Short mmCIF file of C-alpha atoms in Angstrom, two decimals:
data_model
loop_
_atom_site.label_atom_id
_atom_site.label_comp_id
_atom_site.label_asym_id
_atom_site.label_seq_id
_atom_site.Cartn_x
_atom_site.Cartn_y
_atom_site.Cartn_z
CA MET A 25 -67.26 41.01 -19.38
CA SER A 26 -66.93 40.29 -23.24
CA ASN A 27 -69.66 38.07 -22.68
CA TRP A 28 -71.78 40.57 -21.19
CA GLN A 29 -74.80 41.54 -23.43
CA TRP A 30 -76.83 44.61 -22.52
CA ASP A 31 -79.43 44.00 -24.89
CA THR A 32 -80.10 40.74 -23.86
CA PHE A 33 -80.18 41.93 -20.52
CA PHE A 34 -82.80 43.67 -21.19
CA GLU A 35 -85.08 41.95 -22.87
CA ALA A 36 -85.14 39.31 -20.42
CA PHE A 37 -85.48 41.96 -17.44
CA PRO A 38 -89.35 41.99 -18.30
CA LEU A 39 -89.70 38.49 -19.10
CA VAL A 40 -88.24 38.01 -15.65
CA VAL A 41 -89.96 39.77 -13.66
CA GLU A 42 -93.15 38.27 -14.47
CA GLY A 43 -91.83 35.62 -12.30
CA LEU A 44 -92.14 37.90 -8.68
CA GLY A 45 -95.84 38.14 -8.79
CA ILE A 46 -95.59 34.51 -7.97
CA THR A 47 -92.62 33.81 -6.14
CA ILE A 48 -93.55 36.77 -3.37
CA SER A 49 -97.47 35.54 -3.41
CA LEU A 50 -95.68 31.68 -2.60
CA THR A 51 -93.27 33.73 0.00
CA PHE A 52 -95.99 35.04 1.99
CA ALA A 53 -98.31 31.66 1.37
CA CYS A 54 -95.70 29.86 3.33
CA TYR A 55 -94.64 32.00 5.60
CA LEU A 56 -98.84 32.36 6.54
CA CYS A 57 -98.58 28.47 6.72
CA ALA A 58 -95.49 28.50 9.11
CA LEU A 59 -97.48 31.34 11.15
CA ILE A 60 -100.18 29.10 11.78
CA VAL A 61 -99.05 25.82 11.99
CA GLY A 62 -96.37 27.14 14.23
CA PHE A 63 -99.05 28.28 16.56
CA ILE A 64 -100.57 24.56 16.64
CA TRP A 65 -97.20 23.37 17.32
CA THR A 66 -96.82 26.03 20.51
CA PHE A 67 -100.29 24.99 21.27
CA ILE A 68 -100.19 21.45 21.11
CA GLY A 69 -96.70 21.63 23.45
CA ARG A 70 -98.17 23.63 26.07
CA MET A 71 -100.81 20.89 26.81
CA LYS A 72 -100.64 19.35 30.26
CA MET A 73 -101.18 15.73 28.29
CA LYS A 74 -97.74 14.61 28.80
CA PRO A 75 -97.53 12.10 25.49
CA LEU A 76 -98.95 14.17 23.44
CA ARG A 77 -96.15 16.77 23.72
CA TRP A 78 -93.59 13.70 23.39
CA VAL A 79 -95.50 12.86 19.86
CA LEU A 80 -94.67 16.40 19.15
CA SER A 81 -91.21 16.91 20.08
CA TRP A 82 -90.38 13.98 17.66
CA VAL A 83 -92.68 15.10 14.95
CA MET A 84 -90.37 18.66 15.27
CA GLU A 85 -87.43 16.86 15.23
CA PHE A 86 -88.49 14.21 12.24
CA ILE A 87 -89.41 17.84 9.97
CA ARG A 88 -86.42 19.42 10.79
CA SER A 89 -83.56 17.18 10.14
CA THR A 90 -85.35 16.76 6.95
CA PRO A 91 -84.11 18.44 4.30
CA PRO A 92 -87.09 20.99 2.89
CA LEU A 93 -86.19 19.96 -0.84
CA VAL A 94 -86.77 16.46 0.33
CA GLN A 95 -89.91 16.97 2.18
CA LEU A 96 -91.41 18.78 -1.61
CA PHE A 97 -89.71 16.23 -3.34
CA PHE A 98 -91.77 13.71 -1.32
CA LEU A 99 -95.14 15.57 -0.78
CA TYR A 100 -94.38 16.25 -5.00
CA PHE A 101 -93.47 12.81 -6.50
CA ALA A 102 -94.40 10.27 -3.61
CA TRP A 103 -97.30 11.09 -1.77
CA PRO A 104 -99.32 11.16 -4.70
CA MET A 105 -98.45 6.87 -4.93
CA VAL A 106 -99.34 6.36 -1.10
CA PRO A 107 -102.60 4.15 -0.83
CA TYR A 108 -105.16 5.26 0.66
CA VAL A 109 -104.37 8.58 2.16
CA GLY A 110 -102.43 10.06 -1.03
CA VAL A 111 -103.46 12.62 -2.83
CA THR A 112 -102.20 14.83 -5.77
CA LEU A 113 -101.27 18.57 -5.47
CA ASP A 114 -100.87 21.11 -7.73
CA PRO A 115 -97.45 22.68 -7.22
CA PHE A 116 -98.02 25.87 -5.57
CA THR A 117 -100.37 24.04 -2.70
CA CYS A 118 -97.38 21.53 -2.29
CA ALA A 119 -94.44 24.53 -1.71
CA VAL A 120 -96.64 26.09 0.41
CA LEU A 121 -97.55 23.04 2.87
CA GLY A 122 -94.32 22.06 2.27
CA LEU A 123 -92.15 24.99 3.52
CA GLY A 124 -94.99 26.46 5.27
CA VAL A 125 -94.64 23.08 7.64
CA HIS A 126 -90.88 23.03 7.65
CA TYR A 127 -90.72 26.55 8.87
CA SER A 128 -93.24 26.57 11.31
CA THR A 129 -91.26 24.10 13.59
CA TYR A 130 -88.82 27.10 13.62
CA ILE A 131 -91.80 29.30 13.88
CA GLY A 132 -93.27 27.40 16.42
CA GLU A 133 -89.86 27.99 18.67
CA VAL A 134 -89.72 31.25 18.46
CA TYR A 135 -93.07 31.62 19.63
CA ARG A 136 -92.48 29.45 23.00
CA SER A 137 -89.47 31.33 23.79
CA GLY A 138 -91.33 34.75 23.74
CA ILE A 139 -93.91 33.57 25.62
CA ASP A 140 -91.21 31.74 28.24
CA ASN A 141 -89.50 35.04 28.29
CA VAL A 142 -92.47 36.75 30.18
CA GLU A 143 -91.39 37.00 34.07
CA LYS A 144 -93.74 34.40 36.63
CA GLY A 145 -94.28 37.79 38.27
CA GLN A 146 -96.73 38.45 35.36
CA TRP A 147 -98.52 35.22 35.39
CA GLU A 148 -98.78 35.71 38.90
CA ALA A 149 -100.12 38.56 39.26
CA SER A 150 -103.10 38.08 36.06
CA LYS A 151 -104.13 35.31 38.87
CA ALA A 152 -104.19 37.70 41.83
CA LEU A 153 -106.02 39.94 39.50
CA ASN A 154 -108.51 37.04 38.69
CA PHE A 155 -107.87 36.90 34.76
CA SER A 156 -109.84 34.63 32.93
CA THR A 157 -107.56 32.46 30.82
CA PRO A 158 -108.75 34.34 27.23
CA LYS A 159 -108.15 37.73 29.15
CA LYS A 160 -104.41 37.12 30.56
CA TRP A 161 -103.25 35.88 27.38
CA THR A 162 -104.97 38.58 25.28
CA LYS A 163 -104.54 41.48 27.46
CA ILE A 164 -101.55 40.06 29.78
CA ILE A 165 -99.12 37.54 27.89
CA LEU A 166 -99.01 38.30 24.15
CA PRO A 167 -98.80 41.67 24.51
CA GLN A 168 -95.83 41.14 26.48
CA ALA A 169 -94.26 37.78 24.48
CA ILE A 170 -94.85 38.77 20.39
CA PRO A 171 -93.01 42.47 20.66
CA PRO A 172 -89.93 40.98 21.13
CA THR A 173 -90.48 38.47 18.93
CA ILE A 174 -91.42 40.28 15.99
CA PRO A 175 -87.69 41.29 14.60
CA MET A 176 -86.90 37.14 14.69
CA LEU A 177 -90.97 36.26 12.91
CA GLY A 178 -88.64 38.68 10.19
CA ASN A 179 -85.99 37.42 9.64
CA TYR A 180 -87.94 34.21 9.22
CA LEU A 181 -89.62 36.35 6.23
CA ILE A 182 -86.71 37.25 4.46
CA ILE A 183 -85.19 33.70 5.00
CA MET A 184 -88.52 31.46 3.47
CA PHE A 185 -88.35 34.37 0.47
CA LYS A 186 -84.91 33.29 -0.26
CA GLU A 187 -85.58 29.82 0.11
CA VAL A 188 -89.21 30.26 -1.93
CA PRO A 189 -86.82 29.33 -5.51
CA LEU A 190 -86.84 25.44 -4.20
CA ALA A 191 -90.25 25.61 -5.83
CA SER A 192 -88.99 26.01 -8.90
CA THR A 193 -87.82 22.14 -8.98
CA ILE A 194 -91.18 20.97 -8.34
CA GLY A 195 -92.38 23.48 -11.40
CA VAL A 196 -93.67 26.70 -9.24
CA VAL A 197 -92.98 29.33 -11.46
CA GLY A 198 -91.00 32.18 -10.15
CA ILE A 199 -88.07 34.31 -11.25
CA LEU A 200 -85.72 31.28 -10.87
CA GLN A 201 -87.66 29.18 -13.20
CA LEU A 202 -88.45 31.73 -15.66
CA ALA A 203 -84.63 32.94 -15.94
CA ASN A 204 -83.82 29.20 -16.30
CA ASN A 205 -86.23 28.70 -18.89
CA TYR A 206 -84.77 31.58 -20.91
CA GLY A 207 -80.94 30.67 -21.10
CA ALA A 208 -82.54 26.89 -22.13
CA GLN A 209 -84.04 28.99 -25.41
CA ASN A 210 -81.70 31.33 -26.12
CA PHE A 211 -78.24 29.57 -24.16
CA ARG A 212 -77.57 32.48 -22.63
CA TYR A 213 -77.64 31.88 -18.46
CA LEU A 214 -75.82 34.48 -17.32
CA GLU A 215 -77.94 38.04 -17.98
CA PRO A 216 -81.38 36.21 -16.88
CA LEU A 217 -79.44 34.46 -13.77
CA THR A 218 -77.54 37.54 -13.18
CA ILE A 219 -81.22 39.61 -12.80
CA VAL A 220 -82.48 37.14 -10.55
CA ALA A 221 -79.34 37.50 -8.39
CA ILE A 222 -80.67 41.48 -8.72
CA LEU A 223 -83.92 41.16 -7.92
CA PHE A 224 -83.04 38.83 -4.27
CA LEU A 225 -80.69 41.41 -3.43
CA VAL A 226 -82.62 44.36 -4.27
CA LEU A 227 -85.56 43.07 -1.80
CA SER A 228 -84.30 40.98 1.01
CA TYR A 229 -81.43 43.56 1.98
CA PRO A 230 -83.74 46.55 2.49
CA SER A 231 -86.47 44.22 4.24
CA ALA A 232 -83.05 42.94 6.08
CA LEU A 233 -82.10 46.68 7.36
CA LEU A 234 -86.06 47.27 8.12
CA ILE A 235 -85.61 44.31 10.20
CA LYS A 236 -82.28 45.72 12.14
CA LYS A 237 -84.11 48.51 12.73
CA LEU A 238 -87.32 47.24 13.84
CA GLU A 239 -84.82 44.71 16.23
CA ASN A 240 -83.36 48.26 17.93
CA LYS A 241 -86.55 49.62 18.60
CA MET A 242 -87.70 46.53 20.42
CA ASN A 243 -84.24 46.43 22.87
CA ARG A 244 -84.81 50.22 23.57
CA ARG A 245 -88.49 49.57 24.64
CA PHE A 246 -87.44 46.00 26.37
CA ASP A 247 -85.52 48.13 28.40
CA LYS A 248 -82.34 45.74 28.92
CA LYS A 249 -81.55 47.12 32.26
CA GLU A 250 -84.67 46.79 33.60
CA ALA A 251 -85.23 43.03 32.41
CA LEU A 252 -81.68 42.42 33.53
CA HIS A 253 -83.05 43.38 37.29
CA SER A 254 -86.17 41.72 36.87
CA MET A 255 -85.16 38.12 35.95
CA LYS A 256 -82.25 38.40 39.15
CA GLU A 257 -85.59 39.64 41.21
CA SER A 258 -87.99 36.64 40.12
CA LYS A 259 -84.98 34.30 41.16
CA GLY A 260 -85.30 34.51 44.60
CA ALA A 261 -88.96 35.15 44.21
CA VAL A 262 -89.82 31.62 46.26
CA SER A 263 -89.46 31.90 50.12
CA MET B 20 -89.57 24.50 76.99
CA SER B 21 -92.74 22.40 78.06
CA GLU B 22 -94.14 25.78 79.81
CA THR B 23 -93.99 27.59 76.16
CA SER B 24 -95.36 25.03 73.81
CA VAL B 25 -98.94 25.02 76.79
CA VAL B 26 -98.83 28.85 76.42
CA THR B 27 -98.70 27.90 72.90
CA ASN B 28 -101.19 25.69 72.43
CA GLU B 29 -103.60 27.74 73.94
CA SER B 30 -103.07 30.91 72.23
CA ALA B 31 -103.51 28.68 69.01
CA THR B 32 -106.75 27.02 70.48
CA GLU B 33 -107.96 30.56 71.72
CA SER B 34 -108.03 31.60 68.16
CA THR B 35 -109.44 28.29 66.19
CA THR B 36 -112.80 28.36 68.28
CA ASN B 37 -114.55 30.50 66.96
CA ASN B 38 -114.36 30.24 63.31
CA GLU B 39 -118.20 30.62 62.10
CA ASP B 40 -117.48 34.54 61.74
CA ALA B 41 -114.34 34.15 60.15
CA ILE B 42 -113.45 35.48 56.89
CA VAL B 43 -110.48 32.91 55.54
CA SER B 44 -110.24 29.47 57.90
CA TYR B 45 -107.20 27.00 57.34
CA LYS B 46 -108.18 23.87 58.62
CA ASN B 47 -105.06 21.83 58.85
CA ILE B 48 -103.08 22.77 55.99
CA THR B 49 -100.00 21.15 54.75
CA LYS B 50 -97.35 21.59 52.04
CA SER B 51 -94.51 20.17 50.51
CA PHE B 52 -91.90 20.95 47.75
CA GLY B 53 -90.37 17.31 46.62
CA ASP B 54 -89.39 15.82 50.26
CA VAL B 55 -89.66 18.84 51.80
CA GLU B 56 -91.98 19.80 54.22
CA VAL B 57 -92.66 23.53 54.36
CA LEU B 58 -95.90 23.30 56.29
CA LYS B 59 -96.47 20.53 58.74
CA GLY B 60 -100.38 21.13 59.84
CA ILE B 61 -101.96 25.15 60.09
CA ASP B 62 -105.03 25.52 61.71
CA LEU B 63 -105.90 29.74 61.33
CA ASP B 64 -108.30 31.86 60.98
CA ILE B 65 -108.62 35.38 59.99
CA LYS B 66 -111.72 37.43 60.98
CA PRO B 67 -112.85 40.14 58.88
CA ALA B 68 -110.66 43.18 58.95
CA GLU B 69 -108.60 41.51 61.49
CA LYS B 70 -104.97 42.67 60.01
CA VAL B 71 -102.48 39.68 60.85
CA ALA B 72 -98.74 39.52 60.57
CA LEU B 73 -97.41 36.95 60.00
CA ILE B 74 -93.69 36.82 61.08
CA GLY B 75 -90.95 33.78 61.45
CA PRO B 76 -87.07 32.88 59.89
CA SER B 77 -86.88 32.79 56.01
CA GLY B 78 -88.12 28.92 54.85
CA SER B 79 -90.47 29.12 57.61
CA GLY B 80 -93.58 29.09 55.39
CA LYS B 81 -95.56 32.50 55.49
CA THR B 82 -95.09 33.13 51.92
CA THR B 83 -96.32 29.93 50.98
CA ILE B 84 -99.54 30.47 53.63
CA ILE B 85 -100.61 33.54 51.33
CA ARG B 86 -100.04 31.78 48.47
CA MET B 87 -102.19 29.28 48.89
CA LEU B 88 -104.70 31.35 49.67
CA MET B 89 -103.93 33.04 46.34
CA THR B 90 -103.99 29.80 44.35
CA LEU B 91 -100.56 30.47 43.88
CA GLU B 92 -99.37 26.54 45.22
CA GLN B 93 -101.70 23.99 45.92
CA PRO B 94 -101.70 22.83 49.53
CA THR B 95 -100.79 19.03 49.58
CA SER B 96 -103.72 18.65 52.43
CA GLY B 97 -106.26 20.05 54.39
CA GLU B 98 -109.04 22.76 53.39
CA ILE B 99 -108.91 26.56 52.80
CA ILE B 100 -112.61 28.12 53.45
CA VAL B 101 -112.69 31.60 52.47
CA ASP B 102 -116.10 33.10 53.08
CA GLY B 103 -118.08 30.17 53.54
CA LYS B 104 -116.61 28.38 50.75
CA ASN B 105 -114.29 25.83 49.95
CA LEU B 106 -111.30 27.26 48.27
CA TRP B 107 -109.24 24.16 46.61
CA HIS B 108 -112.14 21.89 46.16
CA MET B 109 -116.12 22.02 45.40
CA GLU B 110 -118.57 19.16 45.44
CA LYS B 111 -119.84 17.18 42.59
CA ASN B 112 -122.33 14.53 43.27
CA GLY B 113 -121.32 14.70 47.13
CA GLU B 114 -118.56 14.26 46.97
CA LEU B 115 -115.45 17.43 47.36
CA VAL B 116 -113.49 16.92 44.20
CA PRO B 117 -110.59 19.36 43.28
CA ALA B 118 -111.07 22.76 42.37
CA THR B 119 -111.81 23.38 38.98
CA GLU B 120 -110.50 26.59 37.28
CA LYS B 121 -113.76 28.42 37.18
CA HIS B 122 -114.16 27.31 40.84
CA LEU B 123 -111.37 29.42 41.80
CA ARG B 124 -112.12 31.92 40.12
CA GLU B 125 -115.28 32.59 41.69
CA VAL B 126 -114.04 31.82 45.51
CA ARG B 127 -110.75 33.69 44.81
CA GLY B 128 -112.32 36.58 43.57
CA ASP B 129 -112.87 37.93 47.19
CA ILE B 130 -108.85 37.72 47.79
CA GLY B 131 -106.20 40.68 46.56
CA MET B 132 -102.32 40.36 46.51
CA VAL B 133 -99.57 42.78 46.56
CA PHE B 134 -96.29 41.19 45.73
CA GLN B 135 -92.61 41.71 46.79
CA HIS B 136 -91.41 42.49 43.52
CA PHE B 137 -94.62 44.53 42.55
CA ASN B 138 -95.61 42.67 38.89
CA LEU B 139 -96.58 45.28 37.44
CA PHE B 140 -97.72 45.06 33.63
CA PRO B 141 -94.89 46.91 31.92
CA HIS B 142 -97.07 47.46 28.77
CA MET B 143 -99.43 49.65 30.29
CA THR B 144 -99.98 53.07 31.77
CA ILE B 145 -100.21 53.17 35.66
CA LEU B 146 -103.89 54.06 34.82
CA GLU B 147 -104.33 50.90 32.38
CA ASN B 148 -102.75 48.64 35.01
CA CYS B 149 -105.22 49.52 37.48
CA MET B 150 -108.06 49.61 35.45
CA THR B 151 -107.59 46.49 33.56
CA ALA B 152 -109.46 44.02 35.57
CA PRO B 153 -112.29 45.91 36.69
CA ILE B 154 -113.07 46.41 33.46
CA HIS B 155 -112.02 43.16 32.02
CA VAL B 156 -112.54 40.84 35.04
CA GLN B 157 -114.85 42.79 36.81
CA LYS B 158 -117.14 43.80 33.80
CA GLU B 159 -117.32 47.23 35.15
CA ASP B 160 -117.97 49.93 32.56
CA LYS B 161 -115.36 51.58 31.37
CA ALA B 162 -116.08 55.09 32.66
CA SER B 163 -116.41 54.44 36.62
CA ALA B 164 -112.89 52.00 36.47
CA LYS B 165 -111.19 55.32 35.25
CA LYS B 166 -112.74 57.48 37.79
CA ARG B 167 -111.92 54.51 40.43
CA SER B 168 -108.94 53.82 39.62
CA ILE B 169 -107.72 57.91 39.66
CA GLU B 170 -109.16 58.19 42.82
CA MET B 171 -107.24 55.45 44.01
CA LEU B 172 -103.86 56.24 42.69
CA GLU B 173 -104.46 59.34 44.33
CA LYS B 174 -104.86 57.96 47.28
CA VAL B 175 -101.11 56.80 47.07
CA GLY B 176 -100.21 59.49 45.97
CA LEU B 177 -99.66 59.38 42.48
CA GLY B 178 -102.06 61.45 40.50
CA ASP B 179 -99.45 63.01 38.76
CA LYS B 180 -98.14 59.93 36.90
CA LEU B 181 -101.17 58.23 35.76
CA ASP B 182 -100.03 58.17 32.07
CA ASN B 183 -96.44 56.96 33.23
CA TYR B 184 -95.03 53.61 32.77
CA PRO B 185 -93.75 51.33 35.21
CA SER B 186 -90.32 51.41 34.12
CA GLN B 187 -90.04 55.35 34.69
CA LEU B 188 -91.18 54.71 38.07
CA SER B 189 -88.83 54.41 41.36
CA GLY B 190 -89.45 50.89 43.75
CA GLY B 191 -91.35 52.78 46.35
CA GLN B 192 -93.78 54.17 43.48
CA LYS B 193 -94.26 50.87 41.77
CA GLN B 194 -94.96 49.09 45.12
CA ARG B 195 -98.44 52.65 45.68
CA VAL B 196 -99.22 51.48 41.86
CA ALA B 197 -99.27 47.81 43.08
CA MET B 198 -101.65 48.36 45.67
CA ALA B 199 -103.86 50.69 44.39
CA ARG B 200 -104.33 48.14 41.42
CA ALA B 201 -105.09 45.58 44.27
CA LEU B 202 -107.57 47.67 46.12
CA VAL B 203 -109.66 48.92 43.35
CA MET B 204 -110.85 45.26 42.82
CA ARG B 205 -111.84 45.91 46.59
CA PRO B 206 -111.06 42.28 47.89
CA LYS B 207 -112.66 40.82 51.44
CA VAL B 208 -108.82 40.19 52.28
CA MET B 209 -105.89 41.64 51.42
CA LEU B 210 -102.31 39.85 51.05
CA PHE B 211 -98.68 41.52 51.42
CA ASP B 212 -95.48 39.41 50.20
CA GLU B 213 -92.37 41.30 51.81
CA VAL B 214 -94.01 44.19 50.12
CA THR B 215 -91.12 46.61 51.30
CA SER B 216 -88.15 43.70 50.85
CA ALA B 217 -86.97 44.83 47.50
CA LEU B 218 -87.06 48.44 47.93
CA ASP B 219 -84.35 51.05 49.10
CA PRO B 220 -84.19 51.45 52.67
CA GLU B 221 -84.87 55.28 51.97
CA LEU B 222 -88.18 54.58 49.92
CA VAL B 223 -89.34 51.38 52.64
CA GLY B 224 -91.51 54.46 54.86
CA GLU B 225 -94.01 55.87 52.18
CA VAL B 226 -94.94 52.45 51.15
CA LEU B 227 -95.72 51.65 54.80
CA GLU B 228 -97.40 55.11 55.01
CA VAL B 229 -100.30 53.79 52.63
CA ILE B 230 -100.34 50.46 53.67
CA ARG B 231 -100.98 51.90 57.54
CA ASP B 232 -103.54 54.42 55.54
CA ILE B 233 -105.35 51.33 54.54
CA ALA B 234 -105.31 49.47 57.62
CA LYS B 235 -107.36 52.28 59.07
CA GLU B 236 -110.12 52.56 56.99
CA GLY B 237 -110.96 49.30 58.44
CA GLU B 238 -113.58 46.96 56.62
CA MET B 239 -110.62 44.59 54.57
CA ALA B 240 -108.97 42.41 56.01
CA MET B 241 -105.47 42.25 55.57
CA VAL B 242 -102.48 39.52 56.03
CA LEU B 243 -98.61 41.18 56.29
CA VAL B 244 -96.05 38.54 55.79
CA THR B 245 -93.32 41.43 56.59
CA HIS B 246 -89.89 41.67 58.30
CA GLU B 247 -90.78 45.40 59.68
CA MET B 248 -91.24 44.31 63.57
CA GLU B 249 -92.31 47.89 64.41
CA PHE B 250 -94.90 48.26 61.72
CA ALA B 251 -96.43 44.83 62.58
CA LEU B 252 -96.44 46.37 66.17
CA ASP B 253 -97.88 49.70 65.35
CA ILE B 254 -100.91 47.98 62.46
CA ALA B 255 -101.50 44.58 63.68
CA ASP B 256 -104.30 42.54 65.58
CA ARG B 257 -102.51 40.25 65.80
CA VAL B 258 -98.85 38.37 65.12
CA ILE B 259 -98.02 35.28 64.25
CA PHE B 260 -94.78 32.98 64.26
CA LEU B 261 -93.92 30.45 61.61
CA ASP B 262 -90.78 28.11 62.59
CA ASN B 263 -90.45 25.25 60.78
CA GLY B 264 -93.94 24.86 59.38
CA VAL B 265 -95.74 25.15 62.22
CA ILE B 266 -97.39 27.91 64.39
CA ALA B 267 -95.02 28.26 67.50
CA GLU B 268 -96.49 31.51 68.83
CA GLN B 269 -99.57 34.08 68.18
CA GLY B 270 -101.06 36.97 69.93
CA PRO B 271 -101.43 40.45 69.98
CA PRO B 272 -98.36 42.15 69.08
CA SER B 273 -97.70 43.61 72.72
CA LYS B 274 -97.22 40.09 73.67
CA VAL B 275 -95.59 38.12 70.90
CA LEU B 276 -93.11 40.95 69.92
CA GLU B 277 -92.46 42.55 73.43
CA ASN B 278 -92.57 39.55 75.82
CA PRO B 279 -92.56 36.49 73.84
CA ASP B 280 -92.44 32.75 75.40
CA ASN B 281 -91.30 30.65 72.99
CA GLU B 282 -87.33 30.49 72.71
CA ARG B 283 -87.08 30.92 68.99
CA LEU B 284 -88.91 33.68 68.72
CA GLN B 285 -86.80 35.11 71.00
CA GLN B 286 -83.87 34.58 69.35
CA PHE B 287 -85.21 35.61 66.32
CA LEU B 288 -86.60 39.00 68.14
CA HIS B 289 -82.83 39.14 69.08
CA ARG B 290 -81.40 39.31 65.62
CA PHE B 291 -83.83 41.83 64.69
CA ARG B 292 -83.07 44.18 67.14
CA GLY B 293 -79.03 43.59 66.74
#
């Protein structure tokens, strides 16, 4: 490791860490956007109008089948050129929209699976007790649908964190961009990029462990034997 | 065979003539699932406080009858009148139009139901299971809902389990909670959908005991879909035998269960008594 220079490392470290604020705030902004837009997808998906659902599935397929990088480039470089509707967005907003909407399609799927996992009997019981639609959702369905999805949602937060460097391609100055700048100025890439890797590792690994723990807790809360048993039962419910 | 059908028709008309005082009236109800016609024209009046047992082979449509009253299934044709109000239709500009959710909510407030698989809310303690609907649906204040719920749970013998979660209870206990939960809503008609079918045999007794107590109290009409013939004989005012989507025979339990006219009913009962 004759190439490794500790003084370069210590010189670059504070410069790179400065970008951490941007990287983290962009992560949360994108994630929040994905959570909200994902909710909208799920909501539309549950509406009774068939054509709307058909359009929705087509839009989701389109968003999922194009790489996020292409979407970012399109939003940033091509969108302003589109007549009438085109607007120039600043890099941060652009990244929030691009990555947020891309991941919202997966988040929406997580919500949907959570709701679908609530047994049919729970919907019937809320009807038998004459719950209004809003109360049915807030008191009965969502409290059962959300907890099992928390580990999955947490995973998407980590995935988002690792995707955020994509935004450096359109000029959002996070840790990757700063490291790259340092490298370009000093012709030394090894130390600053190592710092970037370490920062990502230090932040995402403990988060992953935390989520693993959460997942175990949720599994215990939602006793598997019990869930399996009631699933078998509800299959023979209509006689 | 012809003799049988004459008798059946007679007993059917007997109970439909007097429908002003009925709490629930089914008028020529049919129900199809896809190509399968499950109910082929049901006329049925239930009087306030009447205890009706529905029996019949599986697939005869008995569960569908009560599920339609709970608005869990929509009839294909016909009307259901609950306490003078049309359940599935409402009047708009002098015409009958399909009921909106708002209308359904108004009418089904009189109905309560206990399910085969309990359907307790797993994220709530059993006390919360009982309190939630009075508070959030009937807008009762929390203290009185709690008081009534505790009384009701004590009545079904679960006063010592208030803070337990449903997963910590046996099947029989769960079903008793489900009954308490339905009863605190003070329904005028209570539906029981094979409430003992999912229970281990040794737990059936405790649940039937509670139903018997409720039945004795009187005022509420009860419709029970059941396979417990002895129990039906014991508490029902009227037993209805459904076969192939029609009411094949009905009458007092002693007549229907012990001296039936209908041949299919004779076979059905024979199978039960082994």
